[in-house]
Tab-separated table of N, CA and C in Angstrom:
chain	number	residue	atom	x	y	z
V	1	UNK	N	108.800	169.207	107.068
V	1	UNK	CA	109.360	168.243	106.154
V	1	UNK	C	109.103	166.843	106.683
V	2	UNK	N	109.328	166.003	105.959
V	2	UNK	CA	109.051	164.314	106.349
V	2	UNK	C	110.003	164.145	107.294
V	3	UNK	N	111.346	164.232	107.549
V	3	UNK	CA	112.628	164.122	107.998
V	3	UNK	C	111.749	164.794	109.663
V	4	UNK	N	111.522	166.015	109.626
V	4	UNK	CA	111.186	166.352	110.883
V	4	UNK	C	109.962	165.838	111.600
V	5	UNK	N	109.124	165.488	110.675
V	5	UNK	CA	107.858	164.738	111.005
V	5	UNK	C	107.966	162.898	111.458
V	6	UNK	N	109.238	162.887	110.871
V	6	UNK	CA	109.834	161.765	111.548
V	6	UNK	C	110.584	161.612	112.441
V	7	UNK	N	111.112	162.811	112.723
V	7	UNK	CA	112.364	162.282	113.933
V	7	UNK	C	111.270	163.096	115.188
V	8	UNK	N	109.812	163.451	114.649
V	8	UNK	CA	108.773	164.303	116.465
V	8	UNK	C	108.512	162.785	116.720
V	9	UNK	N	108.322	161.820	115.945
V	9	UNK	CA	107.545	159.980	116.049
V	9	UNK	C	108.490	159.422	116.600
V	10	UNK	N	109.825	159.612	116.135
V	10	UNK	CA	110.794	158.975	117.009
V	10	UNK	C	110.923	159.569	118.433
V	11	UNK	N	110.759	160.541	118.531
V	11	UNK	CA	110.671	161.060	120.076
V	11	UNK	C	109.638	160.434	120.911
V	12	UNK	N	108.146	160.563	119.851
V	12	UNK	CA	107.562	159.973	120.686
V	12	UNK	C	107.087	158.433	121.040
V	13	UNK	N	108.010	157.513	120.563
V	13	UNK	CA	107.899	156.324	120.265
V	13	UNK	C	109.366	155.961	121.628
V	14	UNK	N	109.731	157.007	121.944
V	14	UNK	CA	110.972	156.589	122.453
V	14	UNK	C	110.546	156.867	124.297
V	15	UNK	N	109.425	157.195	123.975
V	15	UNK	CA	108.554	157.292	125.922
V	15	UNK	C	108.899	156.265	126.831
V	16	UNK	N	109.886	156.616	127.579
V	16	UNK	CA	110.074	156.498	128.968
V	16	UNK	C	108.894	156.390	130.319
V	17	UNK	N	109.272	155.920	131.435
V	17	UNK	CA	108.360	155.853	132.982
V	17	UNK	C	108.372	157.511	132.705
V	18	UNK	N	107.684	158.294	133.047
V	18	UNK	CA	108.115	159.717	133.788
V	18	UNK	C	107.932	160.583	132.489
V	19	UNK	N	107.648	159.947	131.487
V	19	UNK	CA	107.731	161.484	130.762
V	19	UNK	C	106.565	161.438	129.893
V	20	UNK	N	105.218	161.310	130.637
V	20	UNK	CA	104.236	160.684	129.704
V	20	UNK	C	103.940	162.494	129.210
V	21	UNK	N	104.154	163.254	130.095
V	21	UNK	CA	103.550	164.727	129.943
V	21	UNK	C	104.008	165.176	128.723
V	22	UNK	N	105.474	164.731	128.671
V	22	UNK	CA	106.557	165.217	127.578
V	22	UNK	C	105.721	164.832	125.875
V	23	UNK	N	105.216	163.532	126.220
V	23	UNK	CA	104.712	162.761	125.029
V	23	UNK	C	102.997	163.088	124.323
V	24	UNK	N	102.562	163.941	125.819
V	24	UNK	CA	101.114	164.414	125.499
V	24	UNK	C	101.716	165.381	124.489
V	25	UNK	N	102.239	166.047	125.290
V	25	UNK	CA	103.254	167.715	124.652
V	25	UNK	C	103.469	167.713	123.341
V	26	UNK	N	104.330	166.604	122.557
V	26	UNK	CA	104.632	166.377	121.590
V	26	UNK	C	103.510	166.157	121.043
V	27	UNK	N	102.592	165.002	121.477
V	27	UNK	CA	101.538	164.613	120.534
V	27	UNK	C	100.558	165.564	120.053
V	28	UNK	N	100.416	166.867	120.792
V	28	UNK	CA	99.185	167.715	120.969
V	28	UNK	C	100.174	168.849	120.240
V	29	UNK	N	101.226	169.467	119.747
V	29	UNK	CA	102.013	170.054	118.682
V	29	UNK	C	101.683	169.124	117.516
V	30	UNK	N	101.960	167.860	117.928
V	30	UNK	CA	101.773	167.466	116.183
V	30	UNK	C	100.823	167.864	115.417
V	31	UNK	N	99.492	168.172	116.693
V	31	UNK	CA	98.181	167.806	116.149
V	31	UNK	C	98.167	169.016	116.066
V	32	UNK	N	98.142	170.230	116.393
V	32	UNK	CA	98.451	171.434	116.469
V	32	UNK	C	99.328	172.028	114.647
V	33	UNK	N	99.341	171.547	114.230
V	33	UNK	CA	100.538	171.910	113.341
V	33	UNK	C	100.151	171.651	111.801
V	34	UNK	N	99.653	172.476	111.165
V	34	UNK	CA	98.991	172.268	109.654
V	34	UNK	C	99.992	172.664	108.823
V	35	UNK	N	99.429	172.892	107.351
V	35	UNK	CA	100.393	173.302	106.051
V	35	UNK	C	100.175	174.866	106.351
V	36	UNK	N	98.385	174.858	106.441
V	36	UNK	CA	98.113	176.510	106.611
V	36	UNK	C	98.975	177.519	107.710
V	37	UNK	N	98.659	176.794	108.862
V	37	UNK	CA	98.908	177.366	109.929
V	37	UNK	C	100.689	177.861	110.012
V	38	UNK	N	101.299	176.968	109.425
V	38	UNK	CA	102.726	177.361	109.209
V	38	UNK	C	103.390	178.343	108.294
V	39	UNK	N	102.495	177.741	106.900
V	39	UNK	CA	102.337	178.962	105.834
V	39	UNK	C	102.195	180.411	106.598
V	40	UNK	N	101.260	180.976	107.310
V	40	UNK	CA	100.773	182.186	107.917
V	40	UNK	C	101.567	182.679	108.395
V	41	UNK	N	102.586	181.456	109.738
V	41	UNK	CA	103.646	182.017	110.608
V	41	UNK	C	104.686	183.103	109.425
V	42	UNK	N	104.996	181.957	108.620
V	42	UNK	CA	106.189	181.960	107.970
V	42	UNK	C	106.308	183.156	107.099
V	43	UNK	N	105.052	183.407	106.290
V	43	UNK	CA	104.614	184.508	105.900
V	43	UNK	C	104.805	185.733	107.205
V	44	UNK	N	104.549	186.006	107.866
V	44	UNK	CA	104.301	186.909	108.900
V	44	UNK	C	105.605	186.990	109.311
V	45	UNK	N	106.434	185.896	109.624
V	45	UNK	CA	108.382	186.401	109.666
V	45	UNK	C	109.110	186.687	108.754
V	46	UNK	N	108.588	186.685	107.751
V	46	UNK	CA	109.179	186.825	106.407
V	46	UNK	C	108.961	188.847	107.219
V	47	UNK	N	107.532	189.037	106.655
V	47	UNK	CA	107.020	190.724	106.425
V	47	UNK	C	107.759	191.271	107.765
V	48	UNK	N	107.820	190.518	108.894
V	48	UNK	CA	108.409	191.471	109.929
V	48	UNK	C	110.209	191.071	110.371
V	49	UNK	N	110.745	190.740	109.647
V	49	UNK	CA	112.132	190.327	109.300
V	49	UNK	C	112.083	190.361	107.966
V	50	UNK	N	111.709	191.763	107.016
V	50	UNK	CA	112.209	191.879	105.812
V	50	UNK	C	113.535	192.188	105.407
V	51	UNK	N	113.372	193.665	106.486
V	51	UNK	CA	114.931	194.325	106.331
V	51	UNK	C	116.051	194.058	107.211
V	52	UNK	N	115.735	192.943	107.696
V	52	UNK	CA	117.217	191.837	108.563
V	52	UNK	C	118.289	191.637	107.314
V	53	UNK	N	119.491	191.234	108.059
V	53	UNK	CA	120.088	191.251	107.256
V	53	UNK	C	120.480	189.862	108.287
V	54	UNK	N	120.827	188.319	107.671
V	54	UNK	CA	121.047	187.018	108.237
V	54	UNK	C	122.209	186.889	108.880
V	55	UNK	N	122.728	186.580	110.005
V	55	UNK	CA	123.893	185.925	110.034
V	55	UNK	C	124.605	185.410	109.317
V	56	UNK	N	123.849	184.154	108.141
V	56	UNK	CA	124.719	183.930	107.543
V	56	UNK	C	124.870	184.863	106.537
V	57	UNK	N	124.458	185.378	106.123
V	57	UNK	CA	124.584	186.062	104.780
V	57	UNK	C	125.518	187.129	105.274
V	58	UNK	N	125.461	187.509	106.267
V	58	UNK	CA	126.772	188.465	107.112
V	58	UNK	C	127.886	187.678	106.640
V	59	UNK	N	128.188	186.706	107.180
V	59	UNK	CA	128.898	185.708	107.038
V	59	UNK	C	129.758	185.823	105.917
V	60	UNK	N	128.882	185.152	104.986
V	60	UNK	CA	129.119	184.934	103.260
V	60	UNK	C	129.524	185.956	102.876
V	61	UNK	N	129.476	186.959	102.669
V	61	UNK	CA	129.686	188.589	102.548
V	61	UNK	C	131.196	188.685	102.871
V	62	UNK	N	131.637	187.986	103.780
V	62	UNK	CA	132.919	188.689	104.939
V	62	UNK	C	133.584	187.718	104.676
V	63	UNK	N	133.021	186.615	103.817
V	63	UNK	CA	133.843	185.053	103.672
V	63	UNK	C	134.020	184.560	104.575
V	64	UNK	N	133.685	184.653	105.901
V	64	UNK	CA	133.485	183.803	107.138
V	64	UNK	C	132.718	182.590	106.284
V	65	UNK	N	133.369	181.259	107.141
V	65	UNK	CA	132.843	179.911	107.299
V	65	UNK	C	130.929	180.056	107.902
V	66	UNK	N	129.817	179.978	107.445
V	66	UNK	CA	128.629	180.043	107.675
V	66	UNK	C	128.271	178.853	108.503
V	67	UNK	N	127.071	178.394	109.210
V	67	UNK	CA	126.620	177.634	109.857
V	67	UNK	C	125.838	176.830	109.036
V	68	UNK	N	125.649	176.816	107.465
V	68	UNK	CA	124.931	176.176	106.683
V	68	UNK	C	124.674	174.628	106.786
V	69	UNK	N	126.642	174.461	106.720
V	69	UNK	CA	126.351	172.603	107.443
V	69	UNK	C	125.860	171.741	108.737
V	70	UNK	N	125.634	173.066	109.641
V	70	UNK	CA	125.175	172.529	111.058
V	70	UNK	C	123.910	172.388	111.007
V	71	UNK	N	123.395	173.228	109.962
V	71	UNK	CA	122.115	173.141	109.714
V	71	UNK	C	121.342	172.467	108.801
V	72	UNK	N	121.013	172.655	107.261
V	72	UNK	CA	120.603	171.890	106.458
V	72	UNK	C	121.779	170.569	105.866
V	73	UNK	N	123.246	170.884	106.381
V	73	UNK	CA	124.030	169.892	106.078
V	73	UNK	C	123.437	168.461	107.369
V	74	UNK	N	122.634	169.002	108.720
V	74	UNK	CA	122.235	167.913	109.783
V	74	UNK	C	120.966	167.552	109.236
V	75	UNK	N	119.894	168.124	108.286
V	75	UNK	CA	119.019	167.376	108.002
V	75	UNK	C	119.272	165.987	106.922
V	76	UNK	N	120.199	167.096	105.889
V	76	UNK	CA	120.412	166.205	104.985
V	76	UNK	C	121.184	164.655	105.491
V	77	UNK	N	122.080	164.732	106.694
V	77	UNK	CA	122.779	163.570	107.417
V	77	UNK	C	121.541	162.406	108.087
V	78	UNK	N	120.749	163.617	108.749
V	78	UNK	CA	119.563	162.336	109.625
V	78	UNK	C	118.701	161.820	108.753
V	79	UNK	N	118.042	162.612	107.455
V	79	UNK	CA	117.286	161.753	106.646
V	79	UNK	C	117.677	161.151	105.918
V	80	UNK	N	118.862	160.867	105.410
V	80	UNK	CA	119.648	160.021	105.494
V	80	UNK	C	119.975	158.397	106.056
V	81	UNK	N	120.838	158.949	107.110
V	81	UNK	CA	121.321	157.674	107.896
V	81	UNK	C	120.222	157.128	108.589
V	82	UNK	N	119.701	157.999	109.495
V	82	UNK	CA	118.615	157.703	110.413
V	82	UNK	C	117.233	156.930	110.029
V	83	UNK	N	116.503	157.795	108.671
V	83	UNK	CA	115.987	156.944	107.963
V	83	UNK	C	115.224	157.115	106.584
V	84	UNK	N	116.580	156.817	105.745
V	84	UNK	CA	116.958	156.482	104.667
V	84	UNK	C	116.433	157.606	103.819
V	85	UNK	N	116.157	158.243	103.948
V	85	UNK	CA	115.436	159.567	103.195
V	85	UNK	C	116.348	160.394	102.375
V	86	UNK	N	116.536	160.916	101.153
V	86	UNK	CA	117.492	161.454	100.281
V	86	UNK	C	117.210	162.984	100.592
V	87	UNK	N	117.538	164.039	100.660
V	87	UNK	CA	117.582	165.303	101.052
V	87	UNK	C	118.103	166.431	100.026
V	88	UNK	N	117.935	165.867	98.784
V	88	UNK	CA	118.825	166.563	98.026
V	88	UNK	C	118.882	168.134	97.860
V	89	UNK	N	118.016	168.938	98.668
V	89	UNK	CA	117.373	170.057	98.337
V	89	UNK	C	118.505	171.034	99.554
V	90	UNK	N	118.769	170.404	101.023
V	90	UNK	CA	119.285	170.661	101.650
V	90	UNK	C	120.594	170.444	101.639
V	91	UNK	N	120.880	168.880	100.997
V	91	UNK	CA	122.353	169.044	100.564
V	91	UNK	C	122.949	170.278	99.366
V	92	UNK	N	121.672	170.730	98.715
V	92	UNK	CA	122.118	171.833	97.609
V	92	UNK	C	122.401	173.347	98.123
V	93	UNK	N	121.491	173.074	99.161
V	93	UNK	CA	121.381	174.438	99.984
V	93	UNK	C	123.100	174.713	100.537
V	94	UNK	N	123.644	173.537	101.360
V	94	UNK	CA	124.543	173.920	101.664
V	94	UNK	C	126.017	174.412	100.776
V	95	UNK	N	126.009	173.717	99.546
V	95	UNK	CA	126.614	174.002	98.146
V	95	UNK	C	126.528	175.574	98.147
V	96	UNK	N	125.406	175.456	97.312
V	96	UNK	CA	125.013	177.052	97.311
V	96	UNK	C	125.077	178.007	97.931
V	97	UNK	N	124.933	177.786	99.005
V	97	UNK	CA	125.593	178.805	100.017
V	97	UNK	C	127.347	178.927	100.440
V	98	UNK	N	127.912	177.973	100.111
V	98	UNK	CA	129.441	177.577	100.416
V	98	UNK	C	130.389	178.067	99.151
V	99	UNK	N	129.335	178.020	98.369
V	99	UNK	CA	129.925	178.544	96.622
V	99	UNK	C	129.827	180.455	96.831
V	100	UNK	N	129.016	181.032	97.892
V	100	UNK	CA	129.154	182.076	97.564
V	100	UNK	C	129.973	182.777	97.778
């Protein structure tokens, strides 16, 4: 997402004495990191985590409180505040999941 593709720039914009290795690291993932290449992963955890059953969805099931807001409720906060980015997809996510 833009939000995450922005806060790897803020990491690496934020280089310190001592951590040039840290910043190769980062820079050489960025470069490392396509639409395809993620597509494939994602595909491939999908087929071998079909018949998982989620934490949260354990969760939701049992009416336990889910981790939804720690999660897409923190993207939707940093692209946001951090920088200025509207998230509406992740703020829905957490709805939707809180409604179930």
């Amino acid at each position: 997402s833009s939000v995450a593709l922005m806060e790897m720039e803020s990491l690496m914009d934020e280089e310190e004495d001592g951590v040039d290795n840290d910043i190769e690291l980062l820079q050489s993932t960025r470069e490392q990191l396509s639409v395809p290449l993620l597509e494939a992963f994602v595909f491939r955890v999908m087929a071998d985590t079909a018949d998982n059953i989620s934490s949260m969805l354990q969760d939701a099931k049992a009416g336990r409180t889910t981790e939804v807001r720690y999660l897409n409720g923190y993207v939707a906060h940093l692209g946001q505040d951090k920088y200025g980015v509207e998230c509406p997809w992740n703020t829905e996510m957490c709805q939707l999941v809180e409604d179930l």
